[in-house]
């Protein structure tokens, strides 16, 4: 009898130990993962002044700021181009997400559900085109836009983001492939046109993939750095997006290391809506990724 | 019963193991097949040509038949587009075809000039304007642009930049490609016009009703719905992906390199010189190419596998039965995916910079005696490379974690039960069921992320800018793509950059085609349902 209890106790202790070890590892990882993010947030609230009364923004090697306040945010919204950049990015994101979502879904639907002569050829061409590194064509895109007198403008950026977006139809196609063909055929027998099938049968049951596509195409412009930089140019700061603007504060040729706190505050403003959007739609994100790319 | 389970269990594991072995076999086979394919391709080239000729002849046969069999309208629409439709009273359609033809001919022969600029010339004594002088003759679009595509410009300009511009070879190249694209579209429209004329003729001969314009438009919503849906993408992709890509490929065959400015110097075709330079150990690009390529592949390999293993371990940890609040733990890690990379990566760059808090922390607890440059230590490229790989874990692990979490929940539960009945320990169950299952399901993901890592621009560019070392020359952590970016955007070394882009393409393309053709999604694409 006592031996039995011993064994049980041992087992219990073992399990407690392993659980607490797991928690310890997890907590350590969480600290590592959150530290840079927390560091940025803390520095955005930093309020330290120099002898002349100006805000000190230089990266000093202290883990925690000595004074907190909203001074940096006030500075950000009154004395910098940041509000402008934010609106620019918002406009570009909205414009390209509406066009791109529509184009991606249409192409995905055609490639998945309509069987036409050159389908296989187009599919192969799309794959091959998608493999060229984006900047390979970027210079030429720049000159094409210049020929239309569009360089440096936000419309150009919307155009560039949405024009090629149809090539990213694979994930949505993966989703449409799973919708039974019999559904489409039944509707056809009932006399529905292809347009009607698309708008009133396929789209209503494709909510996860529509949301996934919309999310990705909306977040894209917030994250993009290279295309925006090339298309919008370096000098035209009024028309920059947040990514270029904030990068330039840190690392442009005439960079001013004094702007780190401004960068931090700007980052927080950019990140909050994106993170909320992403987290609240996370379910669709996972569904999208797993329905499109990971197939055993 | 137990025996049976055991057998099932074993056969499942064996099956997975077989799959993995056969997968690697297939990769080797692919490369053998790849070179074999090239050899066969060269050998069978003449017979392929004969085949192509036959195919074209058949196509043209139909063309001649239409001509021979066509009535006056159809015959005339070979010369005047849309005539057949007008002749058969499809007026609007015919007029559209005609407008296309007129528009094309106008463009082709009028050679509209773009970018032309003039300046007013003043009398040197009285300062009264006496006329204008052409500074830039501009670049024509039309048949002249086809000639320009061959010569890339003949007018070398006058004096130093500013007096009178040279022909803009870059625009000539671009417009030449553009014009060829327009001509191809035009040929397509011409053939479509003949077909359309012949069809309405046949329809009438067979007693069918001719289609009205409204009916044609309605067709776009039904039997030709795919054309309507694909059209915006086709136009967008042609203008912003296809033509630019062809343009950039062509640049690899010119001498548009360092220091040459379009509009003040003429470029010329140089054939394969730039490609040969890659393998020349004396040239700048040759010196850098092999090291950068090697590092790119090493990076892609380690970045993929460290993230993969890290992500699976993290998913397993969170999925552990005893851990509470799984969703919150997951969400915390997902934050790094949700945040824009230019924020997180730049923050980390500051954090671990020489004067940053991380260094100070290490010094204060006595690990380091003096600040350490993790990302830009000039004398040790390895330090930077390892740092980049470690930071990449921070970015990439949550992504794999998110993906494997879903997969872990789908591991067939009965295999675990079977293993338990057989007396397997938890570790054995993990080793022989969970691991093979995850590996089996995620293999395609593994390969796509390997390809993604070959071209992962953001992480390198935002963390180190390709450094340490070197402007122009490739830096220690430069991948092919970041090197390419620096070369084209910063150095304006377009032809060499283009060569690098083509090599990058060849690497990613062969890897992707291999995976894609092997993947179930492609093979069973038609047989799915």
PDB file of C-alpha atoms in Angstrom, chain B residues 165-426:
ATOM      1  CA  UNK B 165      20.222  65.161 -75.551  1.00  0.00           C
ATOM      2  CA  UNK B 166      21.231  61.877 -77.081  1.00  0.00           C
ATOM      3  CA  UNK B 167      18.639  59.339 -78.137  1.00  0.00           C
ATOM      4  CA  UNK B 168      17.145  57.798 -75.047  1.00  0.00           C
ATOM      5  CA  UNK B 169      18.163  54.179 -75.531  1.00  0.00           C
ATOM      6  CA  UNK B 170      16.316  53.033 -72.434  1.00  0.00           C
ATOM      7  CA  UNK B 171      12.990  54.414 -73.641  1.00  0.00           C
ATOM      8  CA  UNK B 172      13.682  53.076 -77.128  1.00  0.00           C
ATOM      9  CA  UNK B 173      14.112  49.607 -75.688  1.00  0.00           C
ATOM     10  CA  UNK B 174      10.952  49.958 -73.611  1.00  0.00           C
ATOM     11  CA  UNK B 175       8.877  51.341 -76.458  1.00  0.00           C
ATOM     12  CA  UNK B 176      10.164  48.681 -78.836  1.00  0.00           C
ATOM     13  CA  UNK B 177       8.952  45.960 -76.493  1.00  0.00           C
ATOM     14  CA  UNK B 178       5.720  47.852 -76.034  1.00  0.00           C
ATOM     15  CA  UNK B 179       5.202  48.154 -79.791  1.00  0.00           C
ATOM     16  CA  UNK B 180       5.777  44.432 -80.302  1.00  0.00           C
ATOM     17  CA  UNK B 181       3.167  43.748 -77.644  1.00  0.00           C
ATOM     18  CA  UNK B 182       0.725  46.050 -79.429  1.00  0.00           C
ATOM     19  CA  UNK B 183       1.414  44.283 -82.722  1.00  0.00           C
ATOM     20  CA  UNK B 184       0.770  40.876 -81.145  1.00  0.00           C
ATOM     21  CA  UNK B 185      -2.525  42.128 -79.730  1.00  0.00           C
ATOM     22  CA  UNK B 186      -3.319  43.554 -83.152  1.00  0.00           C
ATOM     23  CA  UNK B 187      -2.669  40.244 -84.929  1.00  0.00           C
ATOM     24  CA  UNK B 188      -4.918  38.574 -82.393  1.00  0.00           C
ATOM     25  CA  UNK B 189      -7.664  41.121 -83.029  1.00  0.00           C
ATOM     26  CA  UNK B 190      -7.229  40.695 -86.796  1.00  0.00           C
ATOM     27  CA  UNK B 191      -7.665  36.918 -86.570  1.00  0.00           C
ATOM     28  CA  UNK B 192     -10.623  37.368 -84.234  1.00  0.00           C
ATOM     29  CA  UNK B 193     -12.177  39.735 -86.763  1.00  0.00           C
ATOM     30  CA  UNK B 194     -11.865  37.179 -89.565  1.00  0.00           C
ATOM     31  CA  UNK B 195     -13.245  34.421 -87.383  1.00  0.00           C
ATOM     32  CA  UNK B 196     -16.134  36.609 -86.342  1.00  0.00           C
ATOM     33  CA  UNK B 197     -16.932  37.512 -89.949  1.00  0.00           C
ATOM     34  CA  UNK B 198     -16.775  33.871 -91.014  1.00  0.00           C
ATOM     35  CA  UNK B 199     -18.969  32.809 -88.104  1.00  0.00           C
ATOM     36  CA  UNK B 200     -21.753  35.256 -88.857  1.00  0.00           C
ATOM     37  CA  UNK B 201     -21.568  34.252 -92.525  1.00  0.00           C
ATOM     38  CA  UNK B 202     -21.895  30.563 -91.667  1.00  0.00           C
ATOM     39  CA  UNK B 203     -24.651  31.270 -89.163  1.00  0.00           C
ATOM     40  CA  UNK B 204     -26.682  33.016 -91.838  1.00  0.00           C
ATOM     41  CA  UNK B 205     -25.935  30.284 -94.401  1.00  0.00           C
ATOM     42  CA  UNK B 206     -27.136  27.669 -91.927  1.00  0.00           C
ATOM     43  CA  UNK B 207     -30.311  29.586 -91.303  1.00  0.00           C
ATOM     44  CA  UNK B 208     -29.365  30.651 -87.775  1.00  0.00           C
ATOM     45  CA  UNK B 209     -30.150  34.120 -86.504  1.00  0.00           C
ATOM     46  CA  UNK B 210     -27.286  36.559 -86.351  1.00  0.00           C
ATOM     47  CA  UNK B 211     -26.337  37.669 -82.892  1.00  0.00           C
ATOM     48  CA  UNK B 212     -27.202  41.224 -81.992  1.00  0.00           C
ATOM     49  CA  UNK B 213     -24.731  43.403 -80.158  1.00  0.00           C
ATOM     50  CA  UNK B 214     -26.782  43.130 -76.988  1.00  0.00           C
ATOM     51  CA  UNK B 215     -26.652  39.341 -77.221  1.00  0.00           C
ATOM     52  CA  UNK B 216     -22.892  39.480 -77.648  1.00  0.00           C
ATOM     53  CA  UNK B 217     -22.663  41.573 -74.514  1.00  0.00           C
ATOM     54  CA  UNK B 218     -24.862  39.105 -72.662  1.00  0.00           C
ATOM     55  CA  UNK B 219     -22.516  36.324 -73.710  1.00  0.00           C
ATOM     56  CA  UNK B 220     -19.835  38.109 -71.711  1.00  0.00           C
ATOM     57  CA  UNK B 221     -21.864  37.374 -68.604  1.00  0.00           C
ATOM     58  CA  UNK B 222     -22.309  33.735 -69.422  1.00  0.00           C
ATOM     59  CA  UNK B 223     -20.360  31.637 -71.918  1.00  0.00           C
ATOM     60  CA  UNK B 224     -17.591  34.211 -72.141  1.00  0.00           C
ATOM     61  CA  UNK B 225     -17.715  35.256 -68.525  1.00  0.00           C
ATOM     62  CA  UNK B 226     -14.129  34.110 -68.022  1.00  0.00           C
ATOM     63  CA  UNK B 227     -12.964  36.657 -70.587  1.00  0.00           C
ATOM     64  CA  UNK B 228     -14.701  39.469 -68.724  1.00  0.00           C
ATOM     65  CA  UNK B 229     -13.270  38.376 -65.375  1.00  0.00           C
ATOM     66  CA  UNK B 230      -9.765  37.817 -66.686  1.00  0.00           C
ATOM     67  CA  UNK B 231      -9.520  40.980 -68.762  1.00  0.00           C
ATOM     68  CA  UNK B 232      -8.561  43.467 -66.009  1.00  0.00           C
ATOM     69  CA  UNK B 233      -5.908  41.097 -64.741  1.00  0.00           C
ATOM     70  CA  UNK B 234      -4.603  40.347 -68.220  1.00  0.00           C
ATOM     71  CA  UNK B 235      -4.216  44.042 -68.964  1.00  0.00           C
ATOM     72  CA  UNK B 236      -2.731  44.816 -65.560  1.00  0.00           C
ATOM     73  CA  UNK B 237      -0.310  41.927 -65.637  1.00  0.00           C
ATOM     74  CA  UNK B 238       0.769  42.632 -69.207  1.00  0.00           C
ATOM     75  CA  UNK B 239       1.447  46.292 -68.492  1.00  0.00           C
ATOM     76  CA  UNK B 240       2.960  45.992 -65.044  1.00  0.00           C
ATOM     77  CA  UNK B 241       4.516  42.558 -64.974  1.00  0.00           C
ATOM     78  CA  UNK B 242       4.976  40.951 -68.360  1.00  0.00           C
ATOM     79  CA  UNK B 243       6.300  43.845 -70.445  1.00  0.00           C
ATOM     80  CA  UNK B 244       8.504  45.155 -67.614  1.00  0.00           C
ATOM     81  CA  UNK B 245       9.924  41.686 -67.068  1.00  0.00           C
ATOM     82  CA  UNK B 246      10.750  41.230 -70.738  1.00  0.00           C
ATOM     83  CA  UNK B 247      12.279  44.718 -70.738  1.00  0.00           C
ATOM     84  CA  UNK B 248      14.487  43.844 -67.791  1.00  0.00           C
ATOM     85  CA  UNK B 249      15.556  40.552 -69.332  1.00  0.00           C
ATOM     86  CA  UNK B 250      16.598  42.421 -72.470  1.00  0.00           C
ATOM     87  CA  UNK B 251      18.627  44.883 -70.407  1.00  0.00           C
ATOM     88  CA  UNK B 252      20.852  41.981 -69.381  1.00  0.00           C
ATOM     89  CA  UNK B 253      22.041  41.907 -72.990  1.00  0.00           C
ATOM     90  CA  UNK B 254      22.978  45.602 -73.171  1.00  0.00           C
ATOM     91  CA  UNK B 255      25.826  47.654 -71.767  1.00  0.00           C
ATOM     92  CA  UNK B 256      23.549  49.886 -69.697  1.00  0.00           C
ATOM     93  CA  UNK B 257      25.772  49.733 -66.670  1.00  0.00           C
ATOM     94  CA  UNK B 258      27.371  51.894 -64.102  1.00  0.00           C
ATOM     95  CA  UNK B 259      27.590  55.582 -64.828  1.00  0.00           C
ATOM     96  CA  UNK B 260      25.563  55.491 -68.023  1.00  0.00           C
ATOM     97  CA  UNK B 261      22.619  57.858 -68.036  1.00  0.00           C
ATOM     98  CA  UNK B 262      19.767  57.294 -70.430  1.00  0.00           C
ATOM     99  CA  UNK B 263      19.422  60.365 -72.618  1.00  0.00           C
ATOM    100  CA  UNK B 264      23.054  61.399 -72.467  1.00  0.00           C
ATOM    101  CA  UNK B 265      24.783  58.230 -73.606  1.00  0.00           C
ATOM    102  CA  UNK B 266      23.767  55.619 -76.134  1.00  0.00           C
ATOM    103  CA  UNK B 267      23.577  51.985 -75.117  1.00  0.00           C
ATOM    104  CA  UNK B 268      24.209  49.059 -77.373  1.00  0.00           C
ATOM    105  CA  UNK B 269      23.572  45.352 -77.479  1.00  0.00           C
ATOM    106  CA  UNK B 270      26.439  43.305 -76.091  1.00  0.00           C
ATOM    107  CA  UNK B 271      25.071  39.773 -76.323  1.00  0.00           C
ATOM    108  CA  UNK B 272      26.072  37.406 -73.526  1.00  0.00           C
ATOM    109  CA  UNK B 273      28.985  39.492 -72.191  1.00  0.00           C
ATOM    110  CA  UNK B 274      27.239  40.265 -68.914  1.00  0.00           C
ATOM    111  CA  UNK B 275      26.457  36.627 -68.296  1.00  0.00           C
ATOM    112  CA  UNK B 276      30.067  35.658 -68.939  1.00  0.00           C
ATOM    113  CA  UNK B 277      31.177  38.317 -66.455  1.00  0.00           C
ATOM    114  CA  UNK B 278      29.420  36.394 -63.689  1.00  0.00           C
ATOM    115  CA  UNK B 279      31.888  33.561 -64.131  1.00  0.00           C
ATOM    116  CA  UNK B 280      34.913  35.772 -64.611  1.00  0.00           C
ATOM    117  CA  UNK B 281      36.860  35.866 -61.390  1.00  0.00           C
ATOM    118  CA  UNK B 282      38.427  39.197 -62.243  1.00  0.00           C
ATOM    119  CA  UNK B 283      35.216  41.221 -62.552  1.00  0.00           C
ATOM    120  CA  UNK B 284      33.407  42.743 -59.613  1.00  0.00           C
ATOM    121  CA  UNK B 285      30.294  40.726 -60.178  1.00  0.00           C
ATOM    122  CA  UNK B 286      32.240  37.504 -60.699  1.00  0.00           C
ATOM    123  CA  UNK B 287      34.073  37.996 -57.399  1.00  0.00           C
ATOM    124  CA  UNK B 288      30.814  38.409 -55.527  1.00  0.00           C
ATOM    125  CA  UNK B 289      28.444  36.065 -57.286  1.00  0.00           C
ATOM    126  CA  UNK B 290      29.498  32.691 -55.900  1.00  0.00           C
ATOM    127  CA  UNK B 291      29.829  33.884 -52.265  1.00  0.00           C
ATOM    128  CA  UNK B 292      26.443  35.601 -52.398  1.00  0.00           C
ATOM    129  CA  UNK B 293      24.792  32.609 -54.041  1.00  0.00           C
ATOM    130  CA  UNK B 294      26.295  30.278 -51.453  1.00  0.00           C
ATOM    131  CA  UNK B 295      25.172  32.452 -48.564  1.00  0.00           C
ATOM    132  CA  UNK B 296      21.699  32.766 -50.094  1.00  0.00           C
ATOM    133  CA  UNK B 297      21.330  28.994 -50.187  1.00  0.00           C
ATOM    134  CA  UNK B 298      22.845  28.537 -46.725  1.00  0.00           C
ATOM    135  CA  UNK B 299      20.539  31.232 -45.385  1.00  0.00           C
ATOM    136  CA  UNK B 300      17.470  29.721 -47.020  1.00  0.00           C
ATOM    137  CA  UNK B 301      18.324  26.290 -45.645  1.00  0.00           C
ATOM    138  CA  UNK B 302      18.974  27.345 -42.068  1.00  0.00           C
ATOM    139  CA  UNK B 303      16.220  29.941 -41.947  1.00  0.00           C
ATOM    140  CA  UNK B 304      13.699  27.368 -43.133  1.00  0.00           C
ATOM    141  CA  UNK B 305      14.738  24.566 -40.816  1.00  0.00           C
ATOM    142  CA  UNK B 306      15.329  26.597 -37.677  1.00  0.00           C
ATOM    143  CA  UNK B 307      11.938  28.225 -38.089  1.00  0.00           C
ATOM    144  CA  UNK B 308      10.317  24.932 -38.848  1.00  0.00           C
ATOM    145  CA  UNK B 309      11.733  23.099 -35.865  1.00  0.00           C
ATOM    146  CA  UNK B 310      11.296  26.094 -33.577  1.00  0.00           C
ATOM    147  CA  UNK B 311       7.703  26.546 -34.662  1.00  0.00           C
ATOM    148  CA  UNK B 312       6.826  22.895 -34.126  1.00  0.00           C
ATOM    149  CA  UNK B 313       8.443  22.862 -30.687  1.00  0.00           C
ATOM    150  CA  UNK B 314       6.561  25.996 -29.680  1.00  0.00           C
ATOM    151  CA  UNK B 315       3.280  24.604 -30.985  1.00  0.00           C
ATOM    152  CA  UNK B 316       3.861  21.384 -29.052  1.00  0.00           C
ATOM    153  CA  UNK B 317       4.670  23.340 -25.924  1.00  0.00           C
ATOM    154  CA  UNK B 318       1.502  25.407 -26.129  1.00  0.00           C
ATOM    155  CA  UNK B 319      -0.534  22.381 -27.089  1.00  0.00           C
ATOM    156  CA  UNK B 320       0.695  20.524 -24.005  1.00  0.00           C
ATOM    157  CA  UNK B 321      -2.281  19.222 -22.097  1.00  0.00           C
ATOM    158  CA  UNK B 322      -1.425  20.992 -18.848  1.00  0.00           C
ATOM    159  CA  UNK B 323      -0.970  24.453 -20.324  1.00  0.00           C
ATOM    160  CA  UNK B 324      -3.950  26.697 -19.704  1.00  0.00           C
ATOM    161  CA  UNK B 325      -5.085  29.719 -21.742  1.00  0.00           C
ATOM    162  CA  UNK B 326      -3.704  28.328 -24.994  1.00  0.00           C
ATOM    163  CA  UNK B 327      -5.347  31.005 -27.069  1.00  0.00           C
ATOM    164  CA  UNK B 328      -3.717  33.867 -25.196  1.00  0.00           C
ATOM    165  CA  UNK B 329      -0.254  32.344 -25.440  1.00  0.00           C
ATOM    166  CA  UNK B 330      -0.722  31.876 -29.153  1.00  0.00           C
ATOM    167  CA  UNK B 331      -1.963  35.421 -29.649  1.00  0.00           C
ATOM    168  CA  UNK B 332       1.087  36.863 -27.935  1.00  0.00           C
ATOM    169  CA  UNK B 333       3.385  35.137 -30.381  1.00  0.00           C
ATOM    170  CA  UNK B 334       1.218  36.014 -33.355  1.00  0.00           C
ATOM    171  CA  UNK B 335       1.818  39.695 -32.578  1.00  0.00           C
ATOM    172  CA  UNK B 336       5.091  39.547 -34.471  1.00  0.00           C
ATOM    173  CA  UNK B 337       3.294  38.422 -37.635  1.00  0.00           C
ATOM    174  CA  UNK B 338       0.652  41.097 -37.284  1.00  0.00           C
ATOM    175  CA  UNK B 339       3.089  43.967 -36.822  1.00  0.00           C
ATOM    176  CA  UNK B 340       4.568  45.471 -39.978  1.00  0.00           C
ATOM    177  CA  UNK B 341       8.088  44.162 -40.431  1.00  0.00           C
ATOM    178  CA  UNK B 342       9.597  47.566 -40.959  1.00  0.00           C
ATOM    179  CA  UNK B 343       8.599  48.357 -37.388  1.00  0.00           C
ATOM    180  CA  UNK B 344       9.665  45.176 -35.655  1.00  0.00           C
ATOM    181  CA  UNK B 345      12.880  44.698 -37.572  1.00  0.00           C
ATOM    182  CA  UNK B 346      14.001  48.303 -37.216  1.00  0.00           C
ATOM    183  CA  UNK B 347      13.220  48.135 -33.517  1.00  0.00           C
ATOM    184  CA  UNK B 348      15.299  45.006 -33.098  1.00  0.00           C
ATOM    185  CA  UNK B 349      18.089  46.617 -35.083  1.00  0.00           C
ATOM    186  CA  UNK B 350      18.139  49.520 -32.639  1.00  0.00           C
ATOM    187  CA  UNK B 351      17.769  47.226 -29.674  1.00  0.00           C
ATOM    188  CA  UNK B 352      20.869  45.191 -30.430  1.00  0.00           C
ATOM    189  CA  UNK B 353      22.909  48.032 -31.879  1.00  0.00           C
ATOM    190  CA  UNK B 354      26.312  48.699 -30.384  1.00  0.00           C
ATOM    191  CA  UNK B 355      25.003  51.389 -28.060  1.00  0.00           C
ATOM    192  CA  UNK B 356      21.641  49.730 -27.576  1.00  0.00           C
ATOM    193  CA  UNK B 357      20.109  48.367 -24.398  1.00  0.00           C
ATOM    194  CA  UNK B 358      20.820  44.742 -25.204  1.00  0.00           C
ATOM    195  CA  UNK B 359      24.529  45.390 -25.228  1.00  0.00           C
ATOM    196  CA  UNK B 360      24.296  47.321 -22.016  1.00  0.00           C
ATOM    197  CA  UNK B 361      22.400  44.498 -20.394  1.00  0.00           C
ATOM    198  CA  UNK B 362      25.045  41.977 -21.408  1.00  0.00           C
ATOM    199  CA  UNK B 363      27.735  44.267 -20.055  1.00  0.00           C
ATOM    200  CA  UNK B 364      25.998  44.938 -16.772  1.00  0.00           C
ATOM    201  CA  UNK B 365      25.613  41.252 -16.015  1.00  0.00           C
ATOM    202  CA  UNK B 366      29.195  40.659 -17.001  1.00  0.00           C
ATOM    203  CA  UNK B 367      28.831  38.557 -20.140  1.00  0.00           C
ATOM    204  CA  UNK B 368      30.550  41.124 -22.320  1.00  0.00           C
ATOM    205  CA  UNK B 369      33.335  43.451 -21.335  1.00  0.00           C
ATOM    206  CA  UNK B 370      32.795  45.863 -24.198  1.00  0.00           C
ATOM    207  CA  UNK B 371      29.916  46.530 -26.611  1.00  0.00           C
ATOM    208  CA  UNK B 372      29.502  43.994 -29.363  1.00  0.00           C
ATOM    209  CA  UNK B 373      28.354  44.875 -32.869  1.00  0.00           C
ATOM    210  CA  UNK B 374      26.020  42.032 -33.657  1.00  0.00           C
ATOM    211  CA  UNK B 375      24.932  43.202 -37.069  1.00  0.00           C
ATOM    212  CA  UNK B 376      27.770  45.261 -38.447  1.00  0.00           C
ATOM    213  CA  UNK B 377      31.002  43.913 -37.066  1.00  0.00           C
ATOM    214  CA  UNK B 378      33.279  44.466 -39.996  1.00  0.00           C
ATOM    215  CA  UNK B 379      35.823  41.798 -39.099  1.00  0.00           C
ATOM    216  CA  UNK B 380      33.334  39.017 -38.562  1.00  0.00           C
ATOM    217  CA  UNK B 381      30.706  38.333 -41.164  1.00  0.00           C
ATOM    218  CA  UNK B 382      29.750  35.175 -39.320  1.00  0.00           C
ATOM    219  CA  UNK B 383      28.546  37.147 -36.292  1.00  0.00           C
ATOM    220  CA  UNK B 384      26.189  39.152 -38.472  1.00  0.00           C
ATOM    221  CA  UNK B 385      24.970  36.048 -40.248  1.00  0.00           C
ATOM    222  CA  UNK B 386      24.221  34.201 -37.052  1.00  0.00           C
ATOM    223  CA  UNK B 387      22.501  37.277 -35.591  1.00  0.00           C
ATOM    224  CA  UNK B 388      20.296  37.580 -38.649  1.00  0.00           C
ATOM    225  CA  UNK B 389      19.343  33.913 -38.467  1.00  0.00           C
ATOM    226  CA  UNK B 390      18.501  34.215 -34.766  1.00  0.00           C
ATOM    227  CA  UNK B 391      16.356  37.300 -35.306  1.00  0.00           C
ATOM    228  CA  UNK B 392      14.663  35.528 -38.169  1.00  0.00           C
ATOM    229  CA  UNK B 393      13.514  32.948 -35.619  1.00  0.00           C
ATOM    230  CA  UNK B 394      11.744  35.710 -33.774  1.00  0.00           C
ATOM    231  CA  UNK B 395       9.870  36.676 -36.950  1.00  0.00           C
ATOM    232  CA  UNK B 396       9.254  33.245 -38.405  1.00  0.00           C
ATOM    233  CA  UNK B 397       8.612  30.865 -35.526  1.00  0.00           C
ATOM    234  CA  UNK B 398       5.120  32.230 -34.743  1.00  0.00           C
ATOM    235  CA  UNK B 399       4.122  31.646 -38.326  1.00  0.00           C
ATOM    236  CA  UNK B 400       5.094  27.965 -38.257  1.00  0.00           C
ATOM    237  CA  UNK B 401       3.585  27.691 -34.782  1.00  0.00           C
ATOM    238  CA  UNK B 402       0.245  28.942 -36.053  1.00  0.00           C
ATOM    239  CA  UNK B 403       0.303  26.488 -38.903  1.00  0.00           C
ATOM    240  CA  UNK B 404       1.398  23.423 -36.926  1.00  0.00           C
ATOM    241  CA  UNK B 405      -1.091  24.141 -34.146  1.00  0.00           C
ATOM    242  CA  UNK B 406      -3.861  23.449 -36.624  1.00  0.00           C
ATOM    243  CA  UNK B 407      -2.158  20.348 -37.914  1.00  0.00           C
ATOM    244  CA  UNK B 408      -1.483  18.986 -34.421  1.00  0.00           C
ATOM    245  CA  UNK B 409      -5.177  19.065 -33.646  1.00  0.00           C
ATOM    246  CA  UNK B 410      -5.813  16.929 -36.705  1.00  0.00           C
ATOM    247  CA  UNK B 411      -3.448  14.072 -35.895  1.00  0.00           C
ATOM    248  CA  UNK B 412      -5.704  10.979 -35.974  1.00  0.00           C
ATOM    249  CA  UNK B 413      -6.493  10.248 -32.315  1.00  0.00           C
ATOM    250  CA  UNK B 414      -6.959   6.532 -32.823  1.00  0.00           C
ATOM    251  CA  UNK B 415      -3.312   6.042 -33.697  1.00  0.00           C
ATOM    252  CA  UNK B 416      -2.390   7.396 -30.269  1.00  0.00           C
ATOM    253  CA  UNK B 417      -4.860   5.072 -28.616  1.00  0.00           C
ATOM    254  CA  UNK B 418      -3.493   2.149 -30.544  1.00  0.00           C
ATOM    255  CA  UNK B 419       0.018   3.066 -29.489  1.00  0.00           C
ATOM    256  CA  UNK B 420      -1.078   3.375 -25.863  1.00  0.00           C
ATOM    257  CA  UNK B 421      -2.652  -0.072 -25.933  1.00  0.00           C
ATOM    258  CA  UNK B 422       0.583  -1.423 -27.278  1.00  0.00           C
ATOM    259  CA  UNK B 423       2.349   0.060 -24.302  1.00  0.00           C
ATOM    260  CA  UNK B 424       4.194   2.821 -26.080  1.00  0.00           C
ATOM    261  CA  UNK B 425       5.488   5.617 -23.890  1.00  0.00           C
ATOM    262  CA  UNK B 426       4.486   9.196 -24.549  1.00  0.00           C
TER     263      UNK B 426
END
